[in-house]
PDB file of C-alpha atoms in Angstrom:
ATOM      1  CA  GLY A  24       0.000   0.000   0.000  1.00 52.00           C
ATOM      2  CA  GLY A  25       0.932   3.603   0.532  1.00 51.00           C
ATOM      3  CA  LEU A  26       3.281   2.807   3.422  1.00 48.00           C
ATOM      4  CA  MET A  27       5.282   0.276   1.414  1.00 49.00           C
ATOM      5  CA  SER A  28       5.507   2.680  -1.529  1.00 45.00           C
ATOM      6  CA  ALA A  29       6.801   5.394   0.772  1.00 43.00           C
ATOM      7  CA  LEU A  30       9.383   3.030   2.288  1.00 44.00           C
ATOM      8  CA  ARG A  31      10.563   1.980  -1.162  1.00 45.00           C
ATOM      9  CA  LEU A  32      10.882   5.649  -2.150  1.00 39.00           C
ATOM     10  CA  LEU A  33      12.889   6.462   0.987  1.00 41.00           C
ATOM     11  CA  THR A  34      15.152   3.468   0.378  1.00 40.00           C
ATOM     12  CA  THR A  35      15.764   4.626  -3.184  1.00 38.00           C
ATOM     13  CA  ILE A  36      16.539   8.176  -2.049  1.00 37.00           C
ATOM     14  CA  ALA A  37      18.938   6.873   0.625  1.00 39.00           C
ATOM     15  CA  ALA A  38      20.694   4.711  -1.947  1.00 40.00           C
ATOM     16  CA  LEU A  39      21.066   7.686  -4.267  1.00 39.00           C
ATOM     17  CA  PHE A  40      22.632   9.716  -1.466  1.00 38.00           C
ATOM     18  CA  VAL A  41      25.092   6.893  -0.772  1.00 42.00           C
ATOM     19  CA  TYR A  42      26.123   6.633  -4.408  1.00 43.00           C
ATOM     20  CA  SER A  43      26.338  10.393  -4.871  1.00 42.00           C
ATOM     21  CA  ALA A  44      28.893  10.440  -2.065  1.00 47.00           C
ATOM     22  CA  LEU A  45      30.916   7.791  -3.904  1.00 58.00           C
ATOM     23  CA  ALA A  46      30.460   9.127  -7.431  1.00 81.00           C
ATOM     24  CA  CYS A  47      34.081   9.739  -8.371  1.00 92.00           C
ATOM     25  CA  SER A  48      35.525   8.820 -11.752  1.00 94.00           C
ATOM     26  CA  ASN A  49      39.170   8.863 -12.906  1.00 96.00           C
ATOM     27  CA  ILE A  50      40.690   8.541 -16.375  1.00 96.00           C
ATOM     28  CA  LEU A  51      44.421   7.808 -16.569  1.00 97.00           C
ATOM     29  CA  ILE A  52      46.325   8.420 -19.812  1.00 97.00           C
ATOM     30  CA  THR A  53      49.925   7.374 -20.440  1.00 98.00           C
ATOM     31  CA  PRO A  54      52.267   9.715 -22.336  1.00 97.00           C
ATOM     32  CA  GLU A  55      52.336   7.357 -25.307  1.00 97.00           C
ATOM     33  CA  ALA A  56      48.525   7.466 -25.546  1.00 96.00           C
ATOM     34  CA  SER A  57      48.220  11.264 -25.553  1.00 95.00           C
ATOM     35  CA  GLU A  58      48.590  13.477 -28.585  1.00 94.00           C
ATOM     36  CA  ASP A  59      51.307  15.674 -27.111  1.00 96.00           C
ATOM     37  CA  GLY A  60      53.140  13.028 -25.079  1.00 97.00           C
ATOM     38  CA  SER A  61      51.825  14.174 -21.694  1.00 97.00           C
ATOM     39  CA  SER A  62      50.663  11.870 -18.942  1.00 97.00           C
ATOM     40  CA  MET A  63      47.219  12.918 -17.705  1.00 96.00           C
ATOM     41  CA  ILE A  64      44.765  12.163 -14.915  1.00 96.00           C
ATOM     42  CA  PHE A  65      41.164  13.363 -15.082  1.00 94.00           C
ATOM     43  CA  TYR A  66      39.451  13.374 -11.681  1.00 92.00           C
ATOM     44  CA  THR A  67      35.767  14.110 -11.072  1.00 89.00           C
ATOM     45  CA  ALA A  68      33.845  14.010  -7.797  1.00 83.00           C
ATOM     46  CA  ASP A  69      30.116  14.271  -8.492  1.00 77.00           C
ATOM     47  CA  SER A  70      28.501  15.345  -5.244  1.00 72.00           C
ATOM     48  CA  ALA A  71      26.317  18.232  -4.159  1.00 71.00           C
ATOM     49  CA  GLU A  72      28.372  18.339  -0.948  1.00 71.00           C
ATOM     50  CA  LEU A  73      31.671  19.073  -2.699  1.00 69.00           C
ATOM     51  CA  TYR A  74      32.705  22.446  -4.076  1.00 71.00           C
ATOM     52  CA  ALA A  75      35.608  23.026  -6.426  1.00 69.00           C
ATOM     53  CA  LYS A  76      38.616  24.622  -4.777  1.00 77.00           C
ATOM     54  CA  ILE A  77      42.331  24.855  -5.431  1.00 86.00           C
ATOM     55  CA  GLU A  78      44.589  24.778  -2.392  1.00 91.00           C
ATOM     56  CA  PHE A  79      48.240  25.799  -2.343  1.00 96.00           C
ATOM     57  CA  LEU A  80      50.675  24.209   0.092  1.00 96.00           C
ATOM     58  CA  PRO A  81      53.944  26.148  -0.166  1.00 98.00           C
ATOM     59  CA  ALA A  82      57.323  24.434   0.080  1.00 98.00           C
ATOM     60  CA  MET A  83      58.652  24.720   3.626  1.00 98.00           C
ATOM     61  CA  GLU A  84      61.600  23.697   5.763  1.00 98.00           C
ATOM     62  CA  TYR A  85      61.024  22.273   9.247  1.00 98.00           C
ATOM     63  CA  PRO A  86      63.334  21.528  12.171  1.00 97.00           C
ATOM     64  CA  ALA A  87      63.800  17.897  13.179  1.00 96.00           C
ATOM     65  CA  GLY A  88      60.965  16.601  15.337  1.00 95.00           C
ATOM     66  CA  THR A  89      58.247  18.839  13.874  1.00 97.00           C
ATOM     67  CA  MET A  90      54.857  17.121  13.901  1.00 98.00           C
ATOM     68  CA  MET A  91      52.084  17.518  11.324  1.00 97.00           C
ATOM     69  CA  SER A  92      48.449  17.435  12.491  1.00 98.00           C
ATOM     70  CA  ILE A  93      46.159  15.186  10.479  1.00 98.00           C
ATOM     71  CA  TYR A  94      42.456  15.958  10.031  1.00 97.00           C
ATOM     72  CA  ASP A  95      40.077  13.679   8.177  1.00 96.00           C
ATOM     73  CA  TRP A  96      39.546  15.157   4.717  1.00 91.00           C
ATOM     74  CA  ASP A  97      35.817  14.374   4.644  1.00 89.00           C
ATOM     75  CA  SER A  98      34.723  15.167   8.209  1.00 92.00           C
ATOM     76  CA  GLY A  99      37.433  17.483   9.523  1.00 94.00           C
ATOM     77  CA  LYS A 100      37.857  15.240  12.570  1.00 96.00           C
ATOM     78  CA  TYR A 101      41.284  15.386  14.216  1.00 98.00           C
ATOM     79  CA  LEU A 102      43.003  12.018  13.794  1.00 98.00           C
ATOM     80  CA  GLY A 103      46.455  12.554  15.254  1.00 98.00           C
ATOM     81  CA  GLU A 104      49.966  13.622  14.290  1.00 98.00           C
ATOM     82  CA  ILE A 105      52.707  12.352  11.996  1.00 98.00           C
ATOM     83  CA  GLU A 106      56.326  13.401  11.799  1.00 97.00           C
ATOM     84  CA  GLN A 107      56.926  16.124   9.231  1.00 97.00           C
ATOM     85  CA  VAL A 108      59.815  15.828   6.795  1.00 97.00           C
ATOM     86  CA  ASN A 109      62.637  18.360   6.850  1.00 97.00           C
ATOM     87  CA  LYS A 110      61.716  19.894   3.483  1.00 98.00           C
ATOM     88  CA  THR A 111      58.398  19.791   1.641  1.00 98.00           C
ATOM     89  CA  LEU A 112      57.516  20.485  -1.989  1.00 98.00           C
ATOM     90  CA  ASN A 113      55.114  23.042  -3.450  1.00 98.00           C
ATOM     91  CA  VAL A 114      51.673  21.508  -3.957  1.00 98.00           C
ATOM     92  CA  VAL A 115      48.822  23.014  -5.983  1.00 97.00           C
ATOM     93  CA  ALA A 116      45.580  21.039  -5.734  1.00 93.00           C
ATOM     94  CA  ASN A 117      46.454  17.426  -6.633  1.00 95.00           C
ATOM     95  CA  GLN A 118      49.875  18.066  -8.206  1.00 97.00           C
ATOM     96  CA  ASN A 119      53.274  19.027  -6.851  1.00 98.00           C
ATOM     97  CA  GLU A 120      56.223  20.911  -8.331  1.00 98.00           C
ATOM     98  CA  LYS A 121      57.799  17.632  -9.561  1.00 98.00           C
ATOM     99  CA  GLN A 122      54.658  17.053 -11.676  1.00 97.00           C
ATOM    100  CA  VAL A 123      53.494  14.160  -9.515  1.00 98.00           C
ATOM    101  CA  ILE A 124      49.708  13.887  -9.603  1.00 98.00           C
ATOM    102  CA  ILE A 125      47.428  11.857  -7.311  1.00 98.00           C
ATOM    103  CA  GLY A 126      43.655  11.381  -7.691  1.00 96.00           C
ATOM    104  CA  GLU A 127      41.268   8.807  -6.254  1.00 96.00           C
ATOM    105  CA  THR A 128      37.945   7.013  -6.272  1.00 96.00           C
ATOM    106  CA  THR A 129      36.559   5.206  -3.231  1.00 96.00           C
ATOM    107  CA  PHE A 130      35.586   1.547  -3.609  1.00 96.00           C
ATOM    108  CA  GLY A 131      34.944   0.733   0.057  1.00 95.00           C
ATOM    109  CA  GLY A 132      35.454  -3.026  -0.046  1.00 97.00           C
ATOM    110  CA  ILE A 133      34.941  -5.522   2.769  1.00 97.00           C
ATOM    111  CA  SER A 134      33.259  -3.452   5.467  1.00 96.00           C
ATOM    112  CA  GLU A 135      34.849  -5.136   8.492  1.00 97.00           C
ATOM    113  CA  LEU A 136      38.278  -4.031   7.311  1.00 98.00           C
ATOM    114  CA  CYS A 137      37.361  -0.357   6.840  1.00 98.00           C
ATOM    115  CA  TYR A 138      37.788   2.646   9.161  1.00 97.00           C
ATOM    116  CA  PRO A 139      39.811   0.930  11.917  1.00 97.00           C
ATOM    117  CA  PRO A 140      39.941   2.759  15.255  1.00 96.00           C
ATOM    118  CA  GLY A 141      43.163   4.524  16.146  1.00 97.00           C
ATOM    119  CA  ALA A 142      44.428   4.892  12.584  1.00 98.00           C
ATOM    120  CA  ILE A 143      45.703   8.343  11.606  1.00 98.00           C
ATOM    121  CA  MET A 144      46.152   8.564   7.814  1.00 98.00           C
ATOM    122  CA  ASP A 145      42.848   9.034   5.982  1.00 98.00           C
ATOM    123  CA  TYR A 146      42.868   8.882   2.189  1.00 97.00           C
ATOM    124  CA  GLY A 147      42.820  12.650   1.644  1.00 96.00           C
ATOM    125  CA  SER A 148      45.623  13.374   4.110  1.00 97.00           C
ATOM    126  CA  LEU A 149      47.579  10.501   2.562  1.00 98.00           C
ATOM    127  CA  ILE A 150      47.337  12.172  -0.847  1.00 98.00           C
ATOM    128  CA  TRP A 151      48.558  15.598   0.271  1.00 97.00           C
ATOM    129  CA  ALA A 152      51.206  14.386   2.701  1.00 98.00           C
ATOM    130  CA  THR A 153      52.588  12.287  -0.144  1.00 98.00           C
ATOM    131  CA  LEU A 154      52.492  15.155  -2.649  1.00 98.00           C
ATOM    132  CA  GLN A 155      54.552  17.228  -0.202  1.00 98.00           C
ATOM    133  CA  ARG A 156      57.231  14.521  -0.304  1.00 98.00           C
ATOM    134  CA  ALA A 157      57.201  12.577  -3.600  1.00 98.00           C
ATOM    135  CA  HIS A 158      59.579  13.246  -6.508  1.00 98.00           C
ATOM    136  CA  SER A 159      58.109  10.588  -8.825  1.00 98.00           C
ATOM    137  CA  ALA A 160      55.146   8.233  -9.119  1.00 98.00           C
ATOM    138  CA  ARG A 161      57.182   5.321  -7.755  1.00 98.00           C
ATOM    139  CA  ASP A 162      58.348   7.530  -4.902  1.00 98.00           C
ATOM    140  CA  ALA A 163      54.707   8.323  -4.120  1.00 98.00           C
ATOM    141  CA  ILE A 164      53.810   4.621  -4.003  1.00 98.00           C
ATOM    142  CA  ARG A 165      56.681   3.946  -1.596  1.00 98.00           C
ATOM    143  CA  ILE A 166      55.765   6.881   0.656  1.00 98.00           C
ATOM    144  CA  MET A 167      52.061   5.967   0.792  1.00 98.00           C
ATOM    145  CA  GLY A 168      52.929   2.411   1.791  1.00 98.00           C
ATOM    146  CA  GLU A 169      55.309   3.608   4.486  1.00 98.00           C
ATOM    147  CA  LEU A 170      52.890   6.177   5.934  1.00 98.00           C
ATOM    148  CA  VAL A 171      49.995   3.741   6.373  1.00 98.00           C
ATOM    149  CA  ALA A 172      52.320   1.071   7.779  1.00 98.00           C
ATOM    150  CA  GLU A 173      53.601   3.469  10.442  1.00 98.00           C
ATOM    151  CA  TYR A 174      50.469   5.448  11.273  1.00 98.00           C
ATOM    152  CA  GLY A 175      47.592   3.208  10.180  1.00 98.00           C
ATOM    153  CA  TYR A 176      45.057   3.747   7.405  1.00 98.00           C
ATOM    154  CA  ALA A 177      41.865   5.406   8.644  1.00 98.00           C
ATOM    155  CA  SER A 178      39.643   5.163   5.543  1.00 98.00           C
ATOM    156  CA  GLY A 179      37.958   2.471   3.467  1.00 97.00           C
ATOM    157  CA  GLY A 180      39.145   0.871   0.258  1.00 98.00           C
ATOM    158  CA  GLU A 181      40.565   3.359  -2.214  1.00 98.00           C
ATOM    159  CA  SER A 182      41.813   3.396  -5.806  1.00 98.00           C
ATOM    160  CA  PHE A 183      44.545   6.017  -6.209  1.00 98.00           C
ATOM    161  CA  SER A 184      45.605   7.370  -9.603  1.00 98.00           C
ATOM    162  CA  ILE A 185      49.300   8.292  -9.557  1.00 98.00           C
ATOM    163  CA  ALA A 186      51.323   9.828 -12.374  1.00 98.00           C
ATOM    164  CA  ASP A 187      54.517  11.677 -13.135  1.00 98.00           C
ATOM    165  CA  LYS A 188      55.915  12.888 -16.467  1.00 97.00           C
ATOM    166  CA  HIS A 189      56.887   9.387 -17.547  1.00 98.00           C
ATOM    167  CA  GLU A 190      54.660   6.783 -15.825  1.00 98.00           C
ATOM    168  CA  VAL A 191      51.057   6.283 -14.751  1.00 98.00           C
ATOM    169  CA  TRP A 192      50.008   3.854 -12.004  1.00 98.00           C
ATOM    170  CA  VAL A 193      46.892   2.670 -10.172  1.00 98.00           C
ATOM    171  CA  LEU A 194      47.379   1.895  -6.466  1.00 98.00           C
ATOM    172  CA  GLU A 195      44.567   0.113  -4.604  1.00 98.00           C
ATOM    173  CA  MET A 196      44.532  -0.039  -0.826  1.00 98.00           C
ATOM    174  CA  ILE A 197      42.302  -1.251   1.988  1.00 98.00           C
ATOM    175  CA  PRO A 198      42.918  -1.223   5.781  1.00 98.00           C
ATOM    176  CA  LYS A 199      43.483  -4.377   7.825  1.00 98.00           C
ATOM    177  CA  GLY A 200      40.578  -3.664  10.176  1.00 97.00           C
ATOM    178  CA  VAL A 201      41.187  -4.443  13.835  1.00 96.00           C
ATOM    179  CA  HIS A 202      43.526  -7.313  12.945  1.00 96.00           C
ATOM    180  CA  GLU A 203      46.689  -5.281  12.313  1.00 96.00           C
ATOM    181  CA  ARG A 204      47.853  -1.715  11.858  1.00 96.00           C
ATOM    182  CA  GLY A 205      48.285  -0.487   8.308  1.00 97.00           C
ATOM    183  CA  ALA A 206      46.873  -1.605   4.973  1.00 98.00           C
ATOM    184  CA  VAL A 207      47.227  -4.153   2.210  1.00 98.00           C
ATOM    185  CA  TRP A 208      47.773  -2.716  -1.235  1.00 98.00           C
ATOM    186  CA  VAL A 209      48.948  -3.270  -4.786  1.00 98.00           C
ATOM    187  CA  ALA A 210      50.077  -0.792  -7.451  1.00 98.00           C
ATOM    188  CA  GLN A 211      50.111  -1.645 -11.141  1.00 98.00           C
ATOM    189  CA  LYS A 212      51.685   0.403 -13.918  1.00 98.00           C
ATOM    190  CA  ILE A 213      49.570   1.269 -16.940  1.00 98.00           C
ATOM    191  CA  PRO A 214      51.271  -0.116 -20.079  1.00 97.00           C
ATOM    192  CA  LYS A 215      52.653   2.410 -22.549  1.00 97.00           C
ATOM    193  CA  GLY A 216      50.088   3.602 -25.063  1.00 96.00           C
ATOM    194  CA  HIS A 217      47.118   2.588 -22.898  1.00 96.00           C
ATOM    195  CA  ILE A 218      44.479   4.342 -20.826  1.00 96.00           C
ATOM    196  CA  VAL A 219      42.624   3.153 -17.715  1.00 97.00           C
ATOM    197  CA  ALA A 220      39.485   4.307 -15.936  1.00 96.00           C
ATOM    198  CA  HIS A 221      38.169   3.494 -12.474  1.00 96.00           C
ATOM    199  CA  ALA A 222      34.980   4.599 -10.746  1.00 96.00           C
ATOM    200  CA  ASN A 223      34.419   3.366  -7.176  1.00 96.00           C
ATOM    201  CA  GLN A 224      35.105  -0.302  -7.937  1.00 96.00           C
ATOM    202  CA  ALA A 225      38.525  -1.894  -7.429  1.00 97.00           C
ATOM    203  CA  ARG A 226      40.162  -2.556 -10.816  1.00 96.00           C
ATOM    204  CA  ILE A 227      43.293  -4.622 -10.146  1.00 98.00           C
ATOM    205  CA  ARG A 228      42.740  -8.357 -10.387  1.00 98.00           C
ATOM    206  CA  THR A 229      45.762 -10.652 -10.896  1.00 98.00           C
ATOM    207  CA  PHE A 230      49.126  -8.916 -11.172  1.00 98.00           C
ATOM    208  CA  PRO A 231      52.784  -9.864 -11.779  1.00 97.00           C
ATOM    209  CA  LEU A 232      54.373 -11.153  -8.571  1.00 98.00           C
ATOM    210  CA  ASN A 233      57.997 -10.896  -9.695  1.00 97.00           C
ATOM    211  CA  ASP A 234      58.099  -7.833 -11.939  1.00 98.00           C
ATOM    212  CA  PRO A 235      58.574  -4.629  -9.879  1.00 96.00           C
ATOM    213  CA  ASN A 236      58.666  -2.613 -13.081  1.00 97.00           C
ATOM    214  CA  SER A 237      55.002  -3.508 -13.614  1.00 98.00           C
ATOM    215  CA  ALA A 238      53.588  -4.159 -10.131  1.00 98.00           C
ATOM    216  CA  ILE A 239      54.529  -3.194  -6.586  1.00 98.00           C
ATOM    217  CA  TYR A 240      52.621  -4.518  -3.575  1.00 98.00           C
ATOM    218  CA  SER A 241      52.654  -4.839   0.196  1.00 98.00           C
ATOM    219  CA  SER A 242      54.433  -7.995   1.312  1.00 98.00           C
ATOM    220  CA  ASP A 243      51.293  -9.354   2.987  1.00 98.00           C
ATOM    221  CA  VAL A 244      48.633  -8.487   0.389  1.00 98.00           C
ATOM    222  CA  ILE A 245      48.060 -12.213  -0.266  1.00 98.00           C
ATOM    223  CA  SER A 246      49.070 -13.746   3.072  1.00 98.00           C
ATOM    224  CA  PHE A 247      46.751 -11.414   5.019  1.00 98.00           C
ATOM    225  CA  ALA A 248      43.790 -12.486   2.882  1.00 98.00           C
ATOM    226  CA  ARG A 249      44.691 -16.140   3.345  1.00 98.00           C
ATOM    227  CA  ALA A 250      45.163 -15.757   7.114  1.00 97.00           C
ATOM    228  CA  HIS A 251      41.694 -14.260   7.531  1.00 97.00           C
ATOM    229  CA  GLY A 252      39.787 -16.654   5.293  1.00 97.00           C
ATOM    230  CA  LEU A 253      39.395 -14.290   2.356  1.00 98.00           C
ATOM    231  CA  TYR A 254      41.434 -16.337  -0.123  1.00 98.00           C
ATOM    232  CA  GLU A 255      42.470 -19.975  -0.414  1.00 97.00           C
ATOM    233  CA  GLY A 256      44.040 -20.355  -3.868  1.00 96.00           C
ATOM    234  CA  PRO A 257      47.629 -20.151  -5.135  1.00 97.00           C
ATOM    235  CA  ASP A 258      49.513 -16.860  -5.118  1.00 98.00           C
ATOM    236  CA  GLU A 259      49.548 -16.698  -8.924  1.00 97.00           C
ATOM    237  CA  ALA A 260      45.744 -16.690  -9.114  1.00 98.00           C
ATOM    238  CA  PHE A 261      45.209 -14.050  -6.412  1.00 98.00           C
ATOM    239  CA  SER A 262      42.951 -11.174  -7.492  1.00 98.00           C
ATOM    240  CA  PHE A 263      42.968  -8.026  -5.359  1.00 98.00           C
ATOM    241  CA  SER A 264      39.569  -6.853  -6.589  1.00 98.00           C
ATOM    242  CA  ASP A 265      37.821 -10.214  -6.291  1.00 98.00           C
ATOM    243  CA  THR A 266      39.217 -10.707  -2.780  1.00 98.00           C
ATOM    244  CA  TYR A 267      38.894  -7.302  -1.158  1.00 98.00           C
ATOM    245  CA  ASP A 268      36.097  -5.709  -3.225  1.00 98.00           C
ATOM    246  CA  PRO A 269      33.969  -8.375  -4.952  1.00 96.00           C
ATOM    247  CA  VAL A 270      31.725  -6.908  -7.636  1.00 94.00           C
ATOM    248  CA  THR A 271      28.095  -6.630  -6.533  1.00 93.00           C
ATOM    249  CA  VAL A 272      25.018  -5.816  -8.590  1.00 93.00           C
ATOM    250  CA  SER A 273      25.231  -2.190  -7.487  1.00 90.00           C
ATOM    251  CA  GLY A 274      28.988  -2.120  -8.163  1.00 91.00           C
ATOM    252  CA  ALA A 275      28.401  -3.311 -11.705  1.00 92.00           C
ATOM    253  CA  ARG A 276      25.420  -1.030 -12.289  1.00 92.00           C
ATOM    254  CA  PHE A 277      26.656   2.211 -10.729  1.00 91.00           C
ATOM    255  CA  CYS A 278      30.455   1.881 -10.975  1.00 94.00           C
ATOM    256  CA  GLU A 279      31.560  -0.461 -13.735  1.00 94.00           C
ATOM    257  CA  ALA A 280      28.916   1.010 -16.043  1.00 94.00           C
ATOM    258  CA  ARG A 281      30.671   4.380 -15.773  1.00 93.00           C
ATOM    259  CA  VAL A 282      33.983   2.772 -16.706  1.00 94.00           C
ATOM    260  CA  TRP A 283      32.354   1.115 -19.714  1.00 94.00           C
ATOM    261  CA  SER A 284      30.831   4.449 -20.718  1.00 92.00           C
ATOM    262  CA  LEU A 285      34.274   6.066 -20.608  1.00 90.00           C
ATOM    263  CA  TYR A 286      35.987   3.268 -22.529  1.00 93.00           C
ATOM    264  CA  ARG A 287      33.444   3.204 -25.329  1.00 92.00           C
ATOM    265  CA  ARG A 288      34.161   6.865 -26.045  1.00 89.00           C
ATOM    266  CA  PHE A 289      37.887   6.282 -26.404  1.00 84.00           C
ATOM    267  CA  ALA A 290      37.881   2.923 -28.211  1.00 74.00           C
ATOM    268  CA  ASP A 291      38.985   2.838 -31.841  1.00 67.00           C
TER     269      ASP A 291
END
């Protein structure tokens, strides 16, 4: 009757609010795939709660022992402090003076692993702390892994787009819940002449285990999943996406459909 119709309407509206909060899309373009030889990252965040702004973080020098306060990028909640480096780089929005760029889309993933208590580095703070430090895309991957290992990862599952003048990478990361401090993650380089898109659904499935030029990953990305009953197969068949962010009906409909829509516009 009328009550059930109203409940269905409210459920639909609530679902739309959830997906509007997650409606980010990224397109990653390698230098060999662009007309002028530039690497590019396009980053959209479709939400009525977000307003476009460009922030400037000037390069600074700090005495040893200086601490940097971390506030959650979404809520503004104080999360803690991390040690500041001696010298930071200029950062404008999502790019630093070394032409390192970092964007993101949130995939969430297995809920019991997300938003662990006591963790300090949320995904937004991780981006800008890394941009203040990183001289290349590979440097950014290393720094992000080190920061979450030391201070914990306070967000949910995230796909990060990372580029410099020469290389473009996707790094996917999810916390370890209450089991351990830090996060499990894998970064995969986009092959020359290719593009990639991601939109709130983890993209990396199987990846090379012994080719650091193509894939870099946390040492426990597979063993952690096996230890907690998330994966039972051989290392070679391990899929990050299928393990930590299995595709659901809504993931296919609201997230993968956006990726398909992007790809069909760029396909020959």
